[in-house]
């Protein structure tokens, strides 16, 4: 455990908490595949150390105990106990928690750092204790403190509740039940591209050429320039895109239990009820974070992912291999095309393409369009050396360029099958990717724009339909928008907003990974980041120019920041309170929130 905690601190910058340990325990083999791919030497050394420790404990320790007398055994046990308690003795957590709850602990910090002014002395000390005092403290502290991170506060937030209903009720509300759709009905394809930053895609007249097939689709479709993911990590962001709900269930990392009492909306459940064929084709191992337990449904016809490629192997007549635990995107797309051509009924397909995940796949033997071959083993992708970041960013662009070719193959295959003109294609990223803009690389950490802003392209739309492509949007809005584009009724189980309706004025974001616990609220001009463990808030002005957005630190004690912080804290309370109320989840869908929060632009 100590070795694992140390490795976690090196890679993530903090010791693992108890819910982080449970998160990793859910997917140990997939985690091992990733670790071997990223750092074969480091992982091999850790495994060797673990083997030696196991031999010493299971074989060497009994031999040693048989050779020493009772007093020696007691002394040895006492030394071991002192080692376990060392962190508690050096940094006693109860003392810090006592300070936090005292009058002194409730005083706010001051200083030149504008972002730190929202934290109290007690919160700041607890954050230091949690992140830096050792593995035993990080595992036990969350259980010792009171669960009072989210309390109801006065804010401008307003809630709307809708009674739960069965899928049959939604189907009955549509005009297609027990009859054929009026005229040719659109197929729907949703593609999530791993780690797709918003600045990878150009604008009309300013194309970048990194993903030329996607940019060609943009020319005749919609590009939403101010689109956000819902989270900085895939285990939450992916689910939001197909569920239409905000990914925040409680204070601990959500591991998607097999059985729950609360609603689990899925866009393909609704479409299947009205005659659609439905399928998932993912290069990702959907066991990661327990996502498979959300995706599985009696209303899904085919579920292909990296850990179950049986449909693809049977359809293509060959064995499909893996790369570091992930499927090859070329196989995923080919399998999807085969399924799409099997019948003429309208279909919904969700594709998750993973080639742009670190270390950024590109086939051997092909000339790279942007970068060069380099050795990337034993690098920490969450903290790359600054001198390597430019080269790694070019490798990232190479991987996206090759992934874009697979999207081009998909479109060409649909055109050859005569299905393209009746297809609605939606492309976005699960998250973005940081390349040192705020001192870190990768994702699954702070909710900075480079990590959570991603392009949203919708092709195949009727140009008579209008939408505000410059308005705020996020992944929770995708499912409601699909229903709207298909002229289907609104579904009360979605928390997001259709992009064909009144644009949203704010949106929430969530990071609940082993590396960080953070929420964010974004408006047209501002972003507020809030760490609910340390109670620290960072407040930014958002400055946009030529499609780029710059985050400029502003005063977290300003009236605007405090208003937005109250809304964010109230939103967190309302979300978590809903899911921990057994009677409410049985009666209502998750709440929808008011869209009236505005704040004037702040001075820097």
XYZ file of N, CA, C and O in Angstrom, residues 27-145:
476
model
N -10.916 -1.521 -11.338
C -10.349 -1.846 -12.657
C -8.853 -2.130 -12.531
O -8.031 -1.448 -13.172
N -8.446 -3.100 -11.719
C -7.012 -3.304 -11.475
C -6.251 -3.753 -12.719
O -5.134 -3.286 -12.959
N -6.856 -4.650 -13.510
C -6.132 -5.145 -14.677
C -5.991 -4.053 -15.734
O -4.931 -3.909 -16.353
N -7.036 -3.283 -15.948
C -6.955 -2.186 -16.905
C -5.924 -1.154 -16.447
O -5.161 -0.623 -17.261
N -5.880 -0.879 -15.151
C -4.886 0.046 -14.606
C -3.480 -0.481 -14.851
O -2.574 0.275 -15.218
N -3.283 -1.795 -14.681
C -1.968 -2.387 -14.907
C -1.560 -2.282 -16.375
O -0.397 -1.993 -16.697
N -2.504 -2.497 -17.293
C -2.191 -2.366 -18.713
C -1.734 -0.947 -19.050
O -0.764 -0.747 -19.792
N -2.438 0.029 -18.501
C -2.071 1.422 -18.736
C -0.683 1.710 -18.166
O 0.149 2.358 -18.800
N -0.435 1.248 -16.938
C 0.841 1.520 -16.292
C 1.997 0.895 -17.062
O 3.054 1.512 -17.237
N 1.823 -0.336 -17.535
C 2.882 -0.992 -18.300
C 3.164 -0.261 -19.597
O 4.311 -0.195 -20.054
N 2.123 0.308 -20.202
C 2.313 1.035 -21.453
C 3.009 2.375 -21.215
O 3.901 2.762 -21.974
N 2.607 3.078 -20.163
C 3.181 4.384 -19.890
C 4.615 4.275 -19.360
O 5.486 5.053 -19.727
N 4.835 3.322 -18.454
C 6.130 3.239 -17.777
C 6.469 1.779 -17.517
O 6.310 1.278 -16.395
N 6.960 1.056 -18.525
C 7.250 -0.365 -18.331
C 8.330 -0.616 -17.283
O 8.230 -1.547 -16.496
N 9.393 0.228 -17.294
C 10.459 0.024 -16.316
C 9.975 0.344 -14.908
O 10.224 -0.410 -13.955
N 9.284 1.461 -14.750
C 8.794 1.839 -13.428
C 7.781 0.840 -12.890
O 7.822 0.456 -11.716
N 6.876 0.382 -13.776
C 5.887 -0.592 -13.345
C 6.535 -1.928 -13.015
O 6.181 -2.585 -12.027
N 7.528 -2.328 -13.835
C 8.236 -3.567 -13.562
C 8.969 -3.524 -12.228
O 8.959 -4.501 -11.464
N 9.591 -2.388 -11.952
C 10.289 -2.234 -10.669
C 9.302 -2.302 -9.501
O 9.572 -2.940 -8.480
N 8.131 -1.658 -9.655
C 7.132 -1.682 -8.594
C 6.609 -3.094 -8.361
O 6.418 -3.529 -7.221
N 6.398 -3.842 -9.457
C 5.932 -5.218 -9.313
C 6.985 -6.092 -8.645
O 6.663 -6.967 -7.818
N 8.259 -5.868 -9.005
C 9.335 -6.622 -8.374
C 9.418 -6.316 -6.888
O 9.581 -7.232 -6.062
N 9.295 -5.027 -6.542
C 9.320 -4.647 -5.131
C 8.147 -5.267 -4.377
O 8.296 -5.727 -3.238
N 6.980 -5.305 -5.030
C 5.813 -5.910 -4.400
C 6.025 -7.405 -4.187
O 5.662 -7.962 -3.140
N 6.638 -8.081 -5.183
C 6.909 -9.507 -5.053
C 7.887 -9.776 -3.917
O 7.681 -10.705 -3.110
N 8.943 -8.982 -3.847
C 9.921 -9.151 -2.772
C 9.277 -8.908 -1.411
O 9.562 -9.625 -0.437
N 8.422 -7.889 -1.327
C 7.747 -7.614 -0.061
C 6.838 -8.780 0.317
O 6.774 -9.190 1.484
N 6.121 -9.330 -0.674
C 5.238 -10.463 -0.394
C 6.022 -11.675 0.091
O 5.634 -12.353 1.043
N 7.179 -11.957 -0.556
C 8.014 -13.071 -0.129
C 8.556 -12.837 1.274
O 8.582 -13.760 2.106
N 8.977 -11.594 1.533
C 9.521 -11.292 2.854
C 8.458 -11.420 3.930
O 8.728 -11.922 5.030
N 7.231 -10.983 3.603
C 6.172 -11.015 4.603
C 5.627 -12.428 4.813
O 5.392 -12.858 5.942
N 5.429 -13.169 3.712
C 4.786 -14.480 3.819
C 5.775 -15.616 4.109
O 5.379 -16.670 4.608
N 7.048 -15.412 3.764
C 8.029 -16.476 3.992
C 9.116 -16.046 4.967
O 9.420 -16.728 5.941
N 9.641 -14.851 4.717
C 10.746 -14.406 5.567
C 10.314 -14.063 6.978
O 11.005 -14.388 7.954
N 9.151 -13.410 7.119
C 8.705 -13.016 8.455
C 8.432 -14.223 9.351
O 8.875 -14.235 10.509
N 7.731 -15.270 8.885
C 7.556 -16.451 9.751
C 8.884 -17.092 10.157
O 9.029 -17.536 11.294
N 9.829 -17.138 9.203
C 11.132 -17.708 9.542
C 11.821 -16.882 10.622
O 12.430 -17.425 11.568
N 11.728 -15.551 10.480
C 12.354 -14.670 11.462
C 11.699 -14.808 12.830
O 12.384 -14.858 13.867
N 10.368 -14.899 12.861
C 9.664 -14.992 14.134
C 9.978 -16.295 14.857
O 9.990 -16.345 16.098
N 10.222 -17.364 14.080
C 10.551 -18.623 14.728
C 11.925 -18.593 15.387
O 12.219 -19.364 16.294
N 12.787 -17.676 14.936
C 14.154 -17.618 15.443
C 14.324 -16.661 16.624
O 15.368 -16.673 17.280
N 13.333 -15.805 16.874
C 13.477 -14.852 17.967
C 12.498 -15.176 19.075
O 11.486 -15.832 18.853
N 12.816 -14.694 20.259
C 11.993 -14.991 21.415
C 10.781 -14.045 21.484
O 10.657 -13.125 20.694
N 9.938 -14.315 22.468
C 8.690 -13.566 22.599
C 8.934 -12.069 22.731
O 8.243 -11.259 22.120
N 9.947 -11.679 23.529
C 10.231 -10.248 23.701
C 10.610 -9.605 22.369
O 10.220 -8.473 22.082
N 11.382 -10.316 21.612
C 11.768 -9.783 20.311
C 10.577 -9.608 19.390
O 10.478 -8.644 18.634
N 9.619 -10.539 19.464
C 8.417 -10.419 18.643
C 7.591 -9.196 19.049
O 7.070 -8.473 18.196
N 7.473 -9.011 20.372
C 6.734 -7.842 20.854
C 7.407 -6.557 20.399
O 6.748 -5.601 19.965
N 8.744 -6.524 20.497
C 9.481 -5.333 20.076
C 9.291 -5.080 18.587
O 9.077 -3.932 18.149
N 9.360 -6.137 17.788
C 9.180 -5.988 16.343
C 7.784 -5.483 16.013
O 7.604 -4.610 15.159
N 6.778 -6.042 16.707
C 5.410 -5.579 16.471
C 5.241 -4.123 16.873
O 4.554 -3.346 16.200
N 5.885 -3.729 17.972
C 5.791 -2.334 18.400
C 6.410 -1.382 17.409
O 5.867 -0.299 17.131
N 7.549 -1.767 16.832
C 8.195 -0.926 15.818
C 7.295 -0.781 14.594
O 7.134 0.311 14.034
N 6.676 -1.894 14.186
C 5.775 -1.817 13.044
C 4.585 -0.925 13.307
O 4.176 -0.137 12.437
N 4.022 -1.023 14.508
C 2.879 -0.180 14.853
C 3.257 1.290 14.861
O 2.497 2.150 14.383
N 4.451 1.594 15.396
C 4.907 2.986 15.400
C 5.086 3.515 13.986
O 4.795 4.681 13.703
N 5.562 2.665 13.086
C 5.728 3.104 11.690
C 4.375 3.430 11.061
O 4.228 4.411 10.330
N 3.371 2.587 11.367
C 2.034 2.824 10.805
C 1.447 4.130 11.327
O 0.792 4.889 10.616
N 1.701 4.395 12.632
C 1.115 5.579 13.260
C 1.975 6.823 13.128
O 1.594 7.880 13.631
N 3.101 6.715 12.452
C 4.043 7.839 12.394
C 3.389 9.087 11.813
O 3.520 10.186 12.347
N 2.679 8.896 10.713
C 2.035 10.056 10.105
C 1.006 10.686 11.031
O 0.895 11.912 11.122
N 0.262 9.847 11.756
C -0.730 10.380 12.684
C -0.069 11.096 13.856
O -0.602 12.083 14.372
N 1.098 10.577 14.286
C 1.772 11.199 15.423
C 2.426 12.518 15.022
O 2.466 13.474 15.798
N 2.948 12.567 13.789
C 3.614 13.792 13.351
C 2.608 14.862 12.942
O 2.799 16.045 13.210
N 1.537 14.432 12.276
C 0.494 15.354 11.841
C -0.846 14.860 12.374
O -1.650 14.284 11.628
N -1.128 14.998 13.651
C -2.378 14.456 14.194
C -3.598 15.103 13.559
O -3.815 16.311 13.713
N -4.400 14.351 12.809
C -5.523 14.947 12.080
C -6.577 15.540 12.996
O -7.235 16.509 12.627
N -6.748 14.970 14.195
C -7.766 15.512 15.084
C -7.438 16.931 15.513
O -8.316 17.764 15.735
N -6.120 17.247 15.607
C -5.717 18.606 15.966
C -6.111 19.581 14.866
O -6.649 20.666 15.124
N -5.852 19.177 13.605
C -6.202 20.043 12.485
C -7.715 20.225 12.404
O -8.216 21.331 12.165
N -8.464 19.152 12.619
C -9.916 19.261 12.568
C -10.444 20.128 13.706
O -11.424 20.859 13.541
N -9.766 20.076 14.872
C -10.156 20.952 15.983
C -9.912 22.409 15.618
O -10.725 23.295 15.924
N -8.761 22.678 14.975
C -8.461 24.043 14.539
C -9.505 24.514 13.523
O -9.994 25.647 13.573
N -9.858 23.618 12.605
C -10.822 23.975 11.558
C -12.156 24.418 12.161
O -12.804 25.341 11.662
N -12.572 23.761 13.221
C -13.863 24.068 13.825
C -13.793 25.158 14.889
O -14.802 25.483 15.507
N -12.597 25.716 15.105
C -12.441 26.760 16.123
C -12.680 28.135 15.517
O -12.810 28.296 14.300
N -12.682 29.152 16.368
C -12.860 30.532 15.904
C -11.716 30.965 15.010
O -11.911 31.642 14.002
N -10.488 30.556 15.383
C -9.319 30.896 14.555
C -9.417 30.204 13.201
O -9.121 30.801 12.160
N -9.840 28.940 13.203
C -9.920 28.192 11.955
C -10.903 28.763 10.972
O -10.775 28.533 9.763
N -11.887 29.527 11.464
C -12.883 30.106 10.557
C -12.471 31.462 9.992
O -13.186 32.040 9.180
N -11.299 31.957 10.408
C -10.792 33.206 9.841
C -10.336 32.969 8.408
O -9.788 31.912 8.077
N -10.531 33.968 7.557
C -10.144 33.825 6.155
C -8.699 34.233 5.955
O -8.158 35.085 6.661
N -8.074 33.594 4.960
C -6.699 33.931 4.614
C -6.660 35.279 3.909
O -7.634 35.733 3.325
N -5.518 35.891 3.953
C -5.321 37.150 3.237
C -3.945 37.110 2.595
O -3.118 36.267 2.899
N -3.713 38.023 1.699
C -2.424 38.063 1.024
C -2.580 38.524 -0.405
O -3.644 38.962 -0.835
N -1.484 38.417 -1.167
C -1.490 38.890 -2.539
C -2.221 37.943 -3.490
O -2.639 38.347 -4.566
N -2.331 36.684 -3.103
C -2.997 35.711 -3.969
C -4.505 35.911 -3.895
O -5.158 35.535 -2.934
N -5.068 36.509 -4.945
C -6.501 36.792 -4.945
C -7.331 35.523 -4.812
O -8.396 35.516 -4.205
N -6.825 34.423 -5.378
C -7.610 33.201 -5.411
C -7.713 32.529 -4.055
O -8.573 31.694 -3.841
N -6.818 32.850 -3.119
C -6.790 32.153 -1.835
C -7.692 32.796 -0.799
O -7.862 32.257 0.284
N -8.263 33.941 -1.102
C -8.978 34.683 -0.073
C -10.285 34.036 0.352
O -10.833 34.399 1.384
N -10.788 33.098 -0.419
C -12.051 32.474 -0.051
C -11.860 31.324 0.932
O -12.820 30.792 1.458
N -10.613 30.910 1.184
C -10.357 29.777 2.069
C -10.130 30.258 3.498
O -9.575 31.333 3.730
N -10.555 29.448 4.463
C -10.270 29.740 5.863
C -8.957 29.085 6.260
O -8.422 28.223 5.544
N -8.436 29.474 7.418
C -7.195 28.885 7.911
C -7.374 27.375 8.113
O -6.518 26.568 7.752
N -8.513 26.987 8.690
C -8.765 25.572 8.920
C -8.845 24.771 7.642
O -8.291 23.667 7.541
N -9.522 25.307 6.618
C -9.624 24.614 5.340
C -8.248 24.460 4.700
O -7.925 23.413 4.126
N -7.454 25.522 4.791
C -6.124 25.485 4.181
C -5.247 24.429 4.854
O -4.558 23.647 4.180
N -5.274 24.364 6.191
C -4.479 23.373 6.910
C -4.954 21.951 6.589
O -4.134 21.030 6.431
N -6.252 21.779 6.488
C -6.769 20.449 6.167
C -6.335 20.020 4.767
O -6.015 18.854 4.531
N -6.325 20.957 3.829
C -5.867 20.635 2.484
C -4.417 20.201 2.461
O -4.044 19.244 1.783
N -3.572 20.914 3.216
C -2.172 20.521 3.305
C -2.034 19.129 3.928
O -1.247 18.297 3.465
N -2.769 18.892 4.984
C -2.716 17.602 5.661
C -3.137 16.482 4.719
O -2.498 15.427 4.645
N -4.199 16.697 3.976
C -4.734 15.667 3.100
C -3.774 15.341 1.964
O -3.588 14.185 1.594
N -3.130 16.361 1.406
C -2.303 16.168 0.220
C -0.884 15.721 0.531
O -0.253 15.059 -0.287
N -0.333 16.089 1.680
C 1.108 15.951 1.851
C 1.556 15.214 3.112
O 2.748 15.038 3.319
N 0.646 14.771 3.969
C 1.095 14.216 5.241
C 1.348 12.725 5.212
O 1.890 12.175 6.147
N 0.961 12.021 4.172
C 1.251 10.603 4.102
C 0.043 9.779 3.715
O -1.097 10.239 3.772
N 0.268 8.512 3.313
C -0.822 7.694 2.785
C -1.869 7.325 3.824
O -3.045 7.200 3.482
N -1.476 7.134 5.071
C -2.460 6.697 6.068
C -3.426 7.827 6.411
O -4.617 7.608 6.590
N -2.911 9.050 6.491
C -3.782 10.188 6.764
C -4.784 10.366 5.624
O -5.977 10.585 5.845
N -4.298 10.294 4.384
C -5.179 10.534 3.240
C -6.293 9.499 3.163
O -7.390 9.781 2.687
N -6.027 8.272 3.637
C -7.044 7.237 3.611
C -8.071 7.400 4.729
O -9.246 7.090 4.555
N -7.624 7.894 5.894
C -8.514 7.923 7.056
C -9.184 9.263 7.295
O -10.278 9.318 7.864
N -8.566 10.370 6.853
C -9.109 11.684 7.165
C -10.533 11.886 6.651
O -11.372 12.432 7.365
N -10.858 11.468 5.411
C -12.241 11.681 4.944
C -13.277 11.022 5.842
O -14.417 11.473 5.904
N -12.923 9.959 6.517
C -13.870 9.290 7.397
C -13.964 9.973 8.759
O -14.944 9.785 9.485
N -12.923 10.755 9.126
C -12.895 11.380 10.448
C -13.665 12.694 10.486
O -14.239 13.056 11.508
N -13.639 13.422 9.372
C -14.285 14.727 9.408
C -15.787 14.589 9.167
O -16.260 13.601 8.609
